[in-house]
CSV table of N, CA and C in Angstrom, one decimal:
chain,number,residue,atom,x,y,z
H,156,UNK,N,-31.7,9.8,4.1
H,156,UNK,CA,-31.4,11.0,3.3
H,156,UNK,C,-31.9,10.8,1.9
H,157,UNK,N,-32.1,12.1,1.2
H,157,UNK,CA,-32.4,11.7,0.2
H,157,UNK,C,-31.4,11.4,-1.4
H,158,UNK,N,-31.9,10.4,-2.2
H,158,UNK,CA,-31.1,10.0,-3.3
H,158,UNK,C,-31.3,9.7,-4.7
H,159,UNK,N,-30.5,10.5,-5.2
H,159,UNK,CA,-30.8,10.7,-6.6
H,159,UNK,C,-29.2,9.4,-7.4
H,160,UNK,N,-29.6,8.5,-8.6
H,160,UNK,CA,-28.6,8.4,-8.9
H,160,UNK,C,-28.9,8.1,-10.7
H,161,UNK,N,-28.0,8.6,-11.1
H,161,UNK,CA,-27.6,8.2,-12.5
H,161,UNK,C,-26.6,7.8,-13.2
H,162,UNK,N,-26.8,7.0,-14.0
H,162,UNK,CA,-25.4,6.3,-14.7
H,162,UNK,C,-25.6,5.9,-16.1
H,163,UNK,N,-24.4,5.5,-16.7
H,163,UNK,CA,-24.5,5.3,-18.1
H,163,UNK,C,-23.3,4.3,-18.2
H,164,UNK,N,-24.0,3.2,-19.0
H,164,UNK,CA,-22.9,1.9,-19.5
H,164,UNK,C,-22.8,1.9,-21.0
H,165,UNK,N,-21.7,1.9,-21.2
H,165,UNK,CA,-21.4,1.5,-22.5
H,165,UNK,C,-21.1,0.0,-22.6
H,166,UNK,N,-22.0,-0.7,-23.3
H,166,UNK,CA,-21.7,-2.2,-23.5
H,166,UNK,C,-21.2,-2.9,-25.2
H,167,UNK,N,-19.9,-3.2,-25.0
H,167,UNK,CA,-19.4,-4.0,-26.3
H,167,UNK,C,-19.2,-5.5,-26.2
H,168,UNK,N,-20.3,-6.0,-27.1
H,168,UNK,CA,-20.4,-7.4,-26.7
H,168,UNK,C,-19.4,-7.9,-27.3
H,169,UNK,N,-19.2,-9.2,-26.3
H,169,UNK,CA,-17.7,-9.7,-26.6
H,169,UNK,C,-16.5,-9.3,-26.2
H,170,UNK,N,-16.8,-7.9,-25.9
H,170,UNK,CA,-15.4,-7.4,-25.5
H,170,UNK,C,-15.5,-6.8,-24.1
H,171,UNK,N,-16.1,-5.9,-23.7
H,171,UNK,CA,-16.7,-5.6,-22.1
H,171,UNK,C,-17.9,-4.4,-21.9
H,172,UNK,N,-16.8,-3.9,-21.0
H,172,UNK,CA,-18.5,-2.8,-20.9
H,172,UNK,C,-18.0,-1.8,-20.1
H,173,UNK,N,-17.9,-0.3,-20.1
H,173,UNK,CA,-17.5,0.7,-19.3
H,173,UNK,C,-18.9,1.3,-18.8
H,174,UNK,N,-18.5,1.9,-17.9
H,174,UNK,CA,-19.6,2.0,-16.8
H,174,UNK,C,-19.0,3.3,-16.0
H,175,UNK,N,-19.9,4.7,-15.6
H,175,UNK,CA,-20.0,5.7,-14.8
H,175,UNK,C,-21.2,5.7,-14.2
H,176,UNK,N,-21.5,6.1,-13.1
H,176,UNK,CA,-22.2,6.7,-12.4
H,176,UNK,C,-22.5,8.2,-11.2
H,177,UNK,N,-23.1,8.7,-11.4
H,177,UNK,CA,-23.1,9.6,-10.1
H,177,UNK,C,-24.3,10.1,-9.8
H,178,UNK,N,-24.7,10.0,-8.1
H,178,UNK,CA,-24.9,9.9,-7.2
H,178,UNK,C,-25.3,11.2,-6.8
H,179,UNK,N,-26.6,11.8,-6.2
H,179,UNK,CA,-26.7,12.9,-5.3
H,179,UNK,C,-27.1,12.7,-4.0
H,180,UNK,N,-26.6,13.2,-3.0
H,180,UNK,CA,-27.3,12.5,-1.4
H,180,UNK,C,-27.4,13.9,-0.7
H,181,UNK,N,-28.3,13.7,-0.2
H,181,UNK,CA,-28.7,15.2,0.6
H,181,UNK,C,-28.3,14.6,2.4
H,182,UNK,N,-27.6,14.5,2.8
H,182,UNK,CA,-27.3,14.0,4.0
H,182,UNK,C,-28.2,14.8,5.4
H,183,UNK,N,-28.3,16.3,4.9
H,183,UNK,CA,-29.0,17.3,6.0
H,183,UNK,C,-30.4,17.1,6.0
H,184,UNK,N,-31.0,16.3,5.1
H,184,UNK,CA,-32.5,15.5,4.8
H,184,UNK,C,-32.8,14.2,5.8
H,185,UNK,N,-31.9,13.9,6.4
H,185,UNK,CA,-32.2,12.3,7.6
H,185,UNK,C,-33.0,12.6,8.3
H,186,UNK,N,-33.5,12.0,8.7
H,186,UNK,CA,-34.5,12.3,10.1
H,186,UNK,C,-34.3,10.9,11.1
H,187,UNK,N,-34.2,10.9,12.2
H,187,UNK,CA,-34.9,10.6,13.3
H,187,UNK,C,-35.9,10.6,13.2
H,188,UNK,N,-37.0,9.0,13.7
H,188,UNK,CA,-38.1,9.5,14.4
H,188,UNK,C,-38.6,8.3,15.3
H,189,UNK,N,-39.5,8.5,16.1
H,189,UNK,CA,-39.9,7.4,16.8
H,189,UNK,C,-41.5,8.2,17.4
H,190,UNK,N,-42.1,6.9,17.7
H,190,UNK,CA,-43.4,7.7,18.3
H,190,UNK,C,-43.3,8.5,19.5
H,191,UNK,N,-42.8,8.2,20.6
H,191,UNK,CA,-42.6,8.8,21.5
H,191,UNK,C,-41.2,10.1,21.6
H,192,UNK,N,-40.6,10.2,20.8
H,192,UNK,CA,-39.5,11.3,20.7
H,192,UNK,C,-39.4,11.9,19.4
H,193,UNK,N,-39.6,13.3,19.4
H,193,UNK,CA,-39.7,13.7,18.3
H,193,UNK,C,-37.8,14.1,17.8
H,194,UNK,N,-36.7,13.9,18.4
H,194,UNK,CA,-35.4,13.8,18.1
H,194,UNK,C,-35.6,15.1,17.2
H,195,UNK,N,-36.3,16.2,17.8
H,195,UNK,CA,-36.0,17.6,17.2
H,195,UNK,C,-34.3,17.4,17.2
H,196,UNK,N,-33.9,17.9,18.8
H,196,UNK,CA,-32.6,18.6,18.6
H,196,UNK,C,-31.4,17.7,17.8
H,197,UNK,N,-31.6,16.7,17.8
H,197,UNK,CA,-30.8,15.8,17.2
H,197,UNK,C,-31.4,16.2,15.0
H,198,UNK,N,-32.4,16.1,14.6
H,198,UNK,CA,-32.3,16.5,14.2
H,198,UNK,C,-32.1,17.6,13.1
H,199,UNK,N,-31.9,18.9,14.1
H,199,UNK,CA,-31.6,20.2,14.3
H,199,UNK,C,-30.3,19.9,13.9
H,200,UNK,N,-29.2,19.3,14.4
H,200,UNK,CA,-28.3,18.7,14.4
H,200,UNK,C,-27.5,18.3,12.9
H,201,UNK,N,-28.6,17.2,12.8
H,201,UNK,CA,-28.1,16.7,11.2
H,201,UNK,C,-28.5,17.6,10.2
H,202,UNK,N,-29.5,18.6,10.0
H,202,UNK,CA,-29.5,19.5,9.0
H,202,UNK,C,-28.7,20.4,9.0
H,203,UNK,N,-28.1,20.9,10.4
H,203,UNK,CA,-26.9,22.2,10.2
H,203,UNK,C,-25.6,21.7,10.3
H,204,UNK,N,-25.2,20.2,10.7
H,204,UNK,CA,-23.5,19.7,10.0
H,204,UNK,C,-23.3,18.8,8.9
H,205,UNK,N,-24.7,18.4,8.2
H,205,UNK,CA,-24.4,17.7,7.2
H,205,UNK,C,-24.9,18.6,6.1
H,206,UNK,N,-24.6,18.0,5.2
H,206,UNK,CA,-24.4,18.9,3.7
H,206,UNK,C,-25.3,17.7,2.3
H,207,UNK,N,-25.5,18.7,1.3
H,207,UNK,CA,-25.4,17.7,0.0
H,207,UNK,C,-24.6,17.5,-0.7
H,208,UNK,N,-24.0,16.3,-0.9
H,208,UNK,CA,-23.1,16.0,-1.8
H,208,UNK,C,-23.1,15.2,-3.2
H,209,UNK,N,-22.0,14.8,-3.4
H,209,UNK,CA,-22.3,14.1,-5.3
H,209,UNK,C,-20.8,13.5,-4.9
H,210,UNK,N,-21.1,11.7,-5.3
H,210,UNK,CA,-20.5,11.3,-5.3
H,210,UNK,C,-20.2,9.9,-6.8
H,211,UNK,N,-19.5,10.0,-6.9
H,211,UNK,CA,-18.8,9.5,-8.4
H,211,UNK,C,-18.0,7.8,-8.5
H,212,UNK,N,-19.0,7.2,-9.5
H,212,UNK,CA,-18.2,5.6,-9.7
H,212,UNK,C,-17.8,5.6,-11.1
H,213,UNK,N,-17.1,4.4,-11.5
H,213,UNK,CA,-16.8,4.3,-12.5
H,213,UNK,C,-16.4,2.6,-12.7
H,214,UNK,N,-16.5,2.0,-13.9
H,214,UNK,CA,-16.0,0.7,-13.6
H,214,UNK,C,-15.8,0.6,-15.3
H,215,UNK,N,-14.9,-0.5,-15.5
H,215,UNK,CA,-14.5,-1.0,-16.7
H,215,UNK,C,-14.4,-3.0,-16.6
H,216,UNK,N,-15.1,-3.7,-17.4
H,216,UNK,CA,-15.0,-5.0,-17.8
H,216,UNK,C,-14.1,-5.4,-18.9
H,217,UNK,N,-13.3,-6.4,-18.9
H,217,UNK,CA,-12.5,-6.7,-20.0
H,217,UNK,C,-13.2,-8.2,-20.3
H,218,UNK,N,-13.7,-8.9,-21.8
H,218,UNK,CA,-14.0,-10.2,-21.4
H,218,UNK,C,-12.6,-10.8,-22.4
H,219,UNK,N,-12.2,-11.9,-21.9
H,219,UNK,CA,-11.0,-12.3,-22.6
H,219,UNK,C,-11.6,-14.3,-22.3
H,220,UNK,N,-13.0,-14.7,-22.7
H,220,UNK,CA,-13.4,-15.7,-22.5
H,220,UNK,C,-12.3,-16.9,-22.7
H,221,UNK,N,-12.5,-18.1,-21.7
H,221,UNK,CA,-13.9,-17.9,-20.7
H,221,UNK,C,-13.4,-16.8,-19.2
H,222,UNK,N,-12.1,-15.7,-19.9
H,222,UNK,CA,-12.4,-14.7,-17.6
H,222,UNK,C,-12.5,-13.6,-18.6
H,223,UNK,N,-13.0,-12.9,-17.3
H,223,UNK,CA,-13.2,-11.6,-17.1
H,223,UNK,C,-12.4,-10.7,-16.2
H,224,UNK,N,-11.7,-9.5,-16.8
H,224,UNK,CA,-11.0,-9.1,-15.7
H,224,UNK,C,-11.8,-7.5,-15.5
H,225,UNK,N,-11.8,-6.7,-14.4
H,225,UNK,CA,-12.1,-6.1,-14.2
H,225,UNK,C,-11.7,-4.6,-13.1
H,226,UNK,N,-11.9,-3.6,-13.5
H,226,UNK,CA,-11.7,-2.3,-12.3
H,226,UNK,C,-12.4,-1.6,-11.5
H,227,UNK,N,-12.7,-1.1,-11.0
H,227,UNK,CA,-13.0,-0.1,-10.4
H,227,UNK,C,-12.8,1.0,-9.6
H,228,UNK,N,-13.3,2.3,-9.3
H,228,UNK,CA,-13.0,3.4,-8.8
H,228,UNK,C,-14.4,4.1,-8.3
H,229,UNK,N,-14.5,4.5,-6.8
H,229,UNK,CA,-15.3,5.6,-6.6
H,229,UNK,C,-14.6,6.1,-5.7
H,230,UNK,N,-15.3,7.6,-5.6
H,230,UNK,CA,-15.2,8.6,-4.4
H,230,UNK,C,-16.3,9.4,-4.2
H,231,UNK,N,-16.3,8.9,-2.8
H,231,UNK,CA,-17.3,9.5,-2.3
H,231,UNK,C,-16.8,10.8,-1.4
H,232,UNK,N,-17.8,12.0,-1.8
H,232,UNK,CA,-17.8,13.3,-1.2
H,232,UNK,C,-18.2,13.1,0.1
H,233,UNK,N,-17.5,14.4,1.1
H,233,UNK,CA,-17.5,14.7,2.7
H,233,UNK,C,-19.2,15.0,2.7
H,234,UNK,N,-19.6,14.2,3.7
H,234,UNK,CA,-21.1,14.6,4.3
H,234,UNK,C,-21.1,15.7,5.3
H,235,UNK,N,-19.7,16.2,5.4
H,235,UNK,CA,-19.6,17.6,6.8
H,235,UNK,C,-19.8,18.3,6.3
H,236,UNK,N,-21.1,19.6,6.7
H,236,UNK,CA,-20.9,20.6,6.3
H,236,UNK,C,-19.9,22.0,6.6
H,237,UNK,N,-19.5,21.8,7.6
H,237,UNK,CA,-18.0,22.3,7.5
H,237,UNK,C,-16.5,21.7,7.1
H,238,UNK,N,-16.1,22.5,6.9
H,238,UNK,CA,-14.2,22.5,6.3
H,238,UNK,C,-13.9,21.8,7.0
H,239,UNK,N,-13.9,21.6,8.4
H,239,UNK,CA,-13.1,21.4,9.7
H,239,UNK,C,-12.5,19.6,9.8
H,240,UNK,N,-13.7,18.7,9.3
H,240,UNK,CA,-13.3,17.4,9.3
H,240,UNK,C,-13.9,16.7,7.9
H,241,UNK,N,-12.7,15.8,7.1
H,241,UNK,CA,-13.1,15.6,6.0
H,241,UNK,C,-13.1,14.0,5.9
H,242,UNK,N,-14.6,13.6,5.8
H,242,UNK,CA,-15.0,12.5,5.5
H,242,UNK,C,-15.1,11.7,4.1
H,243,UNK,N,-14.4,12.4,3.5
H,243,UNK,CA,-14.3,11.9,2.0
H,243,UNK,C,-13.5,10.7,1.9
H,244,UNK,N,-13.9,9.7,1.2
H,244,UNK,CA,-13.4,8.2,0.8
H,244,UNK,C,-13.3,8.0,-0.7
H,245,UNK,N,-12.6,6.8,-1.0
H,245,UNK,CA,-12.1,6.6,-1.8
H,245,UNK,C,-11.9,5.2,-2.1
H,246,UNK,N,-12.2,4.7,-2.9
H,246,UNK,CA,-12.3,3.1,-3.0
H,246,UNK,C,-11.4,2.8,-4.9
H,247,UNK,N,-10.7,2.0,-4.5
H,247,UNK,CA,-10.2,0.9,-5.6
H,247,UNK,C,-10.6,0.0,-5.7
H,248,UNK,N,-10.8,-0.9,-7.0
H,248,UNK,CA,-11.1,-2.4,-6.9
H,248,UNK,C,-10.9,-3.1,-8.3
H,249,UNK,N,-10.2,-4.2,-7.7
H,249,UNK,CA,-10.1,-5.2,-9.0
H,249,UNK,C,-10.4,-6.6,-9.0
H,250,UNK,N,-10.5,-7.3,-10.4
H,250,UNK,CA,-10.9,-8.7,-9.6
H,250,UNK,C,-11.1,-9.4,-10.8
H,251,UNK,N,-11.5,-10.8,-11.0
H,251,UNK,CA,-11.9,-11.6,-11.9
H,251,UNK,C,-12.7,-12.6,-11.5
H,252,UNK,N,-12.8,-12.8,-13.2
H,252,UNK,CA,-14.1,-14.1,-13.2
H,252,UNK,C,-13.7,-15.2,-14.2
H,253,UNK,N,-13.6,-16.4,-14.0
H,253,UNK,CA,-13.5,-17.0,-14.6
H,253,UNK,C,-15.2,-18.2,-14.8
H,254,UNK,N,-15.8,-18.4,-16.1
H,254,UNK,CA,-16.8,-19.3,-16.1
H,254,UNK,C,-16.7,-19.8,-17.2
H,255,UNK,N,-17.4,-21.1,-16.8
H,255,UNK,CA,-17.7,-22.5,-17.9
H,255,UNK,C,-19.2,-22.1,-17.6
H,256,UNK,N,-20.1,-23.3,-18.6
H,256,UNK,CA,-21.5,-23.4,-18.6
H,256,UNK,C,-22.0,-23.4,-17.5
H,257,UNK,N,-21.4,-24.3,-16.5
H,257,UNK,CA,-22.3,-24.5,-15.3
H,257,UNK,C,-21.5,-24.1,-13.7
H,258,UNK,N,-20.7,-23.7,-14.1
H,258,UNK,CA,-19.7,-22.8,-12.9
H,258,UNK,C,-19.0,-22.0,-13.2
H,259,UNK,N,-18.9,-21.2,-12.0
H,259,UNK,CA,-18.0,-19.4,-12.3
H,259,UNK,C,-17.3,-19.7,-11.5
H,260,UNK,N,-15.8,-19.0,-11.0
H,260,UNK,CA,-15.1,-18.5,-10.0
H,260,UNK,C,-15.1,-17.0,-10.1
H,261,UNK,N,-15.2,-16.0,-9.0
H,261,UNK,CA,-15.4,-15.0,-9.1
H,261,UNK,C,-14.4,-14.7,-7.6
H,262,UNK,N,-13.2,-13.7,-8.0
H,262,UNK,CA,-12.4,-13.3,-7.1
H,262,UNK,C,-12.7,-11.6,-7.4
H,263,UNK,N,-12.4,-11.0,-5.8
H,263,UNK,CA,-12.7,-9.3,-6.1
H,263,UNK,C,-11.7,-9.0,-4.7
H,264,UNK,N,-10.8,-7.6,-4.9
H,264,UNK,CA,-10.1,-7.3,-3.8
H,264,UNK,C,-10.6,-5.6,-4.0
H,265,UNK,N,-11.0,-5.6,-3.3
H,265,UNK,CA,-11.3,-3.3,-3.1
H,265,UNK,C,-10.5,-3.3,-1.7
H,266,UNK,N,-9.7,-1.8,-2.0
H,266,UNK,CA,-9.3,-1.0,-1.4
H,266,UNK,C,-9.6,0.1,-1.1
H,267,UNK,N,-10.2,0.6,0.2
H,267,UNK,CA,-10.8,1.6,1.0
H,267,UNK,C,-9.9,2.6,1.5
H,268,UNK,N,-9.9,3.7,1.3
H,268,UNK,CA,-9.4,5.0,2.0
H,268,UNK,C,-9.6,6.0,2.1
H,269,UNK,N,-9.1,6.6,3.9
H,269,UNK,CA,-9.5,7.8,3.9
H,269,UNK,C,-9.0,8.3,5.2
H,270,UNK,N,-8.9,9.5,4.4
H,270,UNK,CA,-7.6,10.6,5.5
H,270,UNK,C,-8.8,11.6,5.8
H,271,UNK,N,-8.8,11.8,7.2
H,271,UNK,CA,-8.9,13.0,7.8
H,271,UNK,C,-8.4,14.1,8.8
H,272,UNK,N,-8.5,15.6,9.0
H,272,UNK,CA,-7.9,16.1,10.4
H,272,UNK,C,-9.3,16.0,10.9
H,273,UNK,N,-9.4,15.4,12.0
H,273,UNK,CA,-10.4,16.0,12.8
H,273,UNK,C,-10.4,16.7,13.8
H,274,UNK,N,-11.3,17.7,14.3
H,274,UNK,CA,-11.3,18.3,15.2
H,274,UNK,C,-12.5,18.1,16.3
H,275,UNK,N,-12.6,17.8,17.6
H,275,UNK,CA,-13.3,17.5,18.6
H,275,UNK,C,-14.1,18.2,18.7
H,276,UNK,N,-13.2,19.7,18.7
H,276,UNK,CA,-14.6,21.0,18.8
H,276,UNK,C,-13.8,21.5,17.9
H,277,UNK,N,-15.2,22.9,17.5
H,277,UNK,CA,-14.6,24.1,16.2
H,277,UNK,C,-13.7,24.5,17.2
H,278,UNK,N,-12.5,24.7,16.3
H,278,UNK,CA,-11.5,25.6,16.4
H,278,UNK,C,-11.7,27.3,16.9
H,279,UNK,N,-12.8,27.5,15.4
H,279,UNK,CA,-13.6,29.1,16.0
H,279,UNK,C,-13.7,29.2,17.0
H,280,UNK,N,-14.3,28.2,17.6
H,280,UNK,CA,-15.4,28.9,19.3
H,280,UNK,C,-13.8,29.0,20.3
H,281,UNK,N,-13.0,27.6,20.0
H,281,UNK,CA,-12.0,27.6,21.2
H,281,UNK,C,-11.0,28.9,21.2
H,282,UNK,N,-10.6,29.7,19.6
H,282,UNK,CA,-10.1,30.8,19.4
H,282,UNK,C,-10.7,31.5,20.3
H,283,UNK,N,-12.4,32.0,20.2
H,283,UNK,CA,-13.2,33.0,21.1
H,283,UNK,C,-12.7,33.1,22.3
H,284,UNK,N,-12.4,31.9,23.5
H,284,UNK,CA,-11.9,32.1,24.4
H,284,UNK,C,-10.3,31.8,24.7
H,285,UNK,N,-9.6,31.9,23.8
H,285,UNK,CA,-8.4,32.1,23.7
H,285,UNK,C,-7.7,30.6,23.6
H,286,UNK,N,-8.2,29.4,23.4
H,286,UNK,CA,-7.8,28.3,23.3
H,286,UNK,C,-7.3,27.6,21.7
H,287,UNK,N,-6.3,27.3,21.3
H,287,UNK,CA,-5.9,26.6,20.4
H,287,UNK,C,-5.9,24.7,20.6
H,288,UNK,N,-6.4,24.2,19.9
H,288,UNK,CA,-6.1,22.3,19.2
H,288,UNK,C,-5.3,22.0,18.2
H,289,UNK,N,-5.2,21.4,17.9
H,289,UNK,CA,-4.6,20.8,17.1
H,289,UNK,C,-5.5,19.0,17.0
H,290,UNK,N,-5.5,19.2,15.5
H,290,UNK,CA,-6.7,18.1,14.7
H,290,UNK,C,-5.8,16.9,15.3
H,291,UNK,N,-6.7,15.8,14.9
H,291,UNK,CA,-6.0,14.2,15.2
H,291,UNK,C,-6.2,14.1,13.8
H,292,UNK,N,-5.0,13.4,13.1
H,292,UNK,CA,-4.7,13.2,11.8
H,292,UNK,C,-4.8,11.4,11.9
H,293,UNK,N,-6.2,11.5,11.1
H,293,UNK,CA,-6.8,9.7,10.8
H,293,UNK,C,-6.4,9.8,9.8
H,294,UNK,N,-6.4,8.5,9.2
H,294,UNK,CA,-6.1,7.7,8.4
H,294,UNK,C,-6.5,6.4,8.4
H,295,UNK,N,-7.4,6.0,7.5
H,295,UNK,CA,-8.3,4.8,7.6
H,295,UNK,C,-8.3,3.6,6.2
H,296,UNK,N,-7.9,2.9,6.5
H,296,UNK,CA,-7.1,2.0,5.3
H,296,UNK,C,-7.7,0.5,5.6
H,297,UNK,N,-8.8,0.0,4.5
H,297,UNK,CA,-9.2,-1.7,4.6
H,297,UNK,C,-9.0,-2.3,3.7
H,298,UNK,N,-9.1,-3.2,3.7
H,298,UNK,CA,-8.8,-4.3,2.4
H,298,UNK,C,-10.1,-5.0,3.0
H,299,UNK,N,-10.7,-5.5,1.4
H,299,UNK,CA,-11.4,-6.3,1.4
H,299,UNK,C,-11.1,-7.7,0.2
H,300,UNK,N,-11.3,-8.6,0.6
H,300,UNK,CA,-11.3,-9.9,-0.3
H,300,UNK,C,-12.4,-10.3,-0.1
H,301,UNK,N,-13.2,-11.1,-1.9
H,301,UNK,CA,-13.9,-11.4,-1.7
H,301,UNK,C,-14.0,-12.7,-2.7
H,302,UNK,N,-14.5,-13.7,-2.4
H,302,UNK,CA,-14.5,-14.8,-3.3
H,302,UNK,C,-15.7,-15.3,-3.5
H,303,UNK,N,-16.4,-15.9,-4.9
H,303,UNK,CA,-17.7,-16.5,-4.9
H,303,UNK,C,-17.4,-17.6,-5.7
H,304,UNK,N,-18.0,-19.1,-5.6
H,304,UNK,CA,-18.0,-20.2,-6.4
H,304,UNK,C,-19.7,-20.4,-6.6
H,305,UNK,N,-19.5,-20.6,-8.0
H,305,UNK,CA,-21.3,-20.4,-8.4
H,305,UNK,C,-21.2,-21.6,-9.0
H,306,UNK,N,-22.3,-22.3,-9.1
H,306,UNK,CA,-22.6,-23.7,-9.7
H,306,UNK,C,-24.1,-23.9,-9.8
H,307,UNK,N,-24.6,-23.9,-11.7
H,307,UNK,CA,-25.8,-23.8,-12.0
H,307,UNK,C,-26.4,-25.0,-11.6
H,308,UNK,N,-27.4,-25.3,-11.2
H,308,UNK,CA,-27.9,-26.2,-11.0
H,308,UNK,C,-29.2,-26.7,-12.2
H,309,UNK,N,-29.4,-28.1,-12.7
H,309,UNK,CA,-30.4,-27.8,-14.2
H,309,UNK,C,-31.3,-28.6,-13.6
């Protein structure tokens, strides 16, 4: 798909650095392809349920030498182009750094979520022939940990 991104840091030395970004993604722009199959209908597909969206980061640095503590926040916008199921996420994150001259410790924990109703099939069409669903209510929740030990080598 295609992607546009832009951002802006604000950096105060010695002290940290604030940080935004956002994001445009055309999701209905993907293609399939291969030599032997031209994945029209699948194609067909991804331009009339996916959408363009804009999605949003943000981060802040604290330096309190020799660590660093830090945050973060994005959310990312639904790639559906209908109402019906909502793939929007949302991410936390925090973490630190501690470094001397020739080694860092670098600890980071993000938090991923995301709620959706989904629906199997449109609702509309099942109405047409007189059938009612009811969505499956997801809920999708990870934790990540991450740890790095760096050591300059001279």
């Amino acid at each position: 798909p295609f992607r546009m991104e832009s951002g802006l840091t604000l950096l105060y030395p010695k002290i940290g650095l604030l940080s935004f970004s956002c994001e445009l993604v055309n999701y209905n722009q993907a293609r399939l392809r291969d030599a032997g199959n031209p994945f029209s209908k699948a194609n067909e597909a991804i331009a009339t349920y996916y959408r363009q969206t804009i999605n949003y980061k943000g981060g802040l640095e604290i330096l309190l030498a020799p660590f660093a503590l830090r945050g973060g926040y994005a959310y990312f916008s639904s790639p559906y182009n209908n109402n019906l199921n909502d793939g929007s996420t949302q991410i936390f994150s925090g973490g630190f750094r501690y470094q001397e001259t020739n080694h860092y410790i670098d600890v980071t924990y993000s938090y991923q979520k995301q709620k959706e109703n989904f629906y199997m099939y449109d609702p509309q069409v099942l109405d047409k022939i007189g059938k009612t669903i009811e969505p499956a209510s997801l809920k999708h929740n990870q934790h990540y940990f991450l740890f790095t030990l760096g050591i300059k080598l001279d």
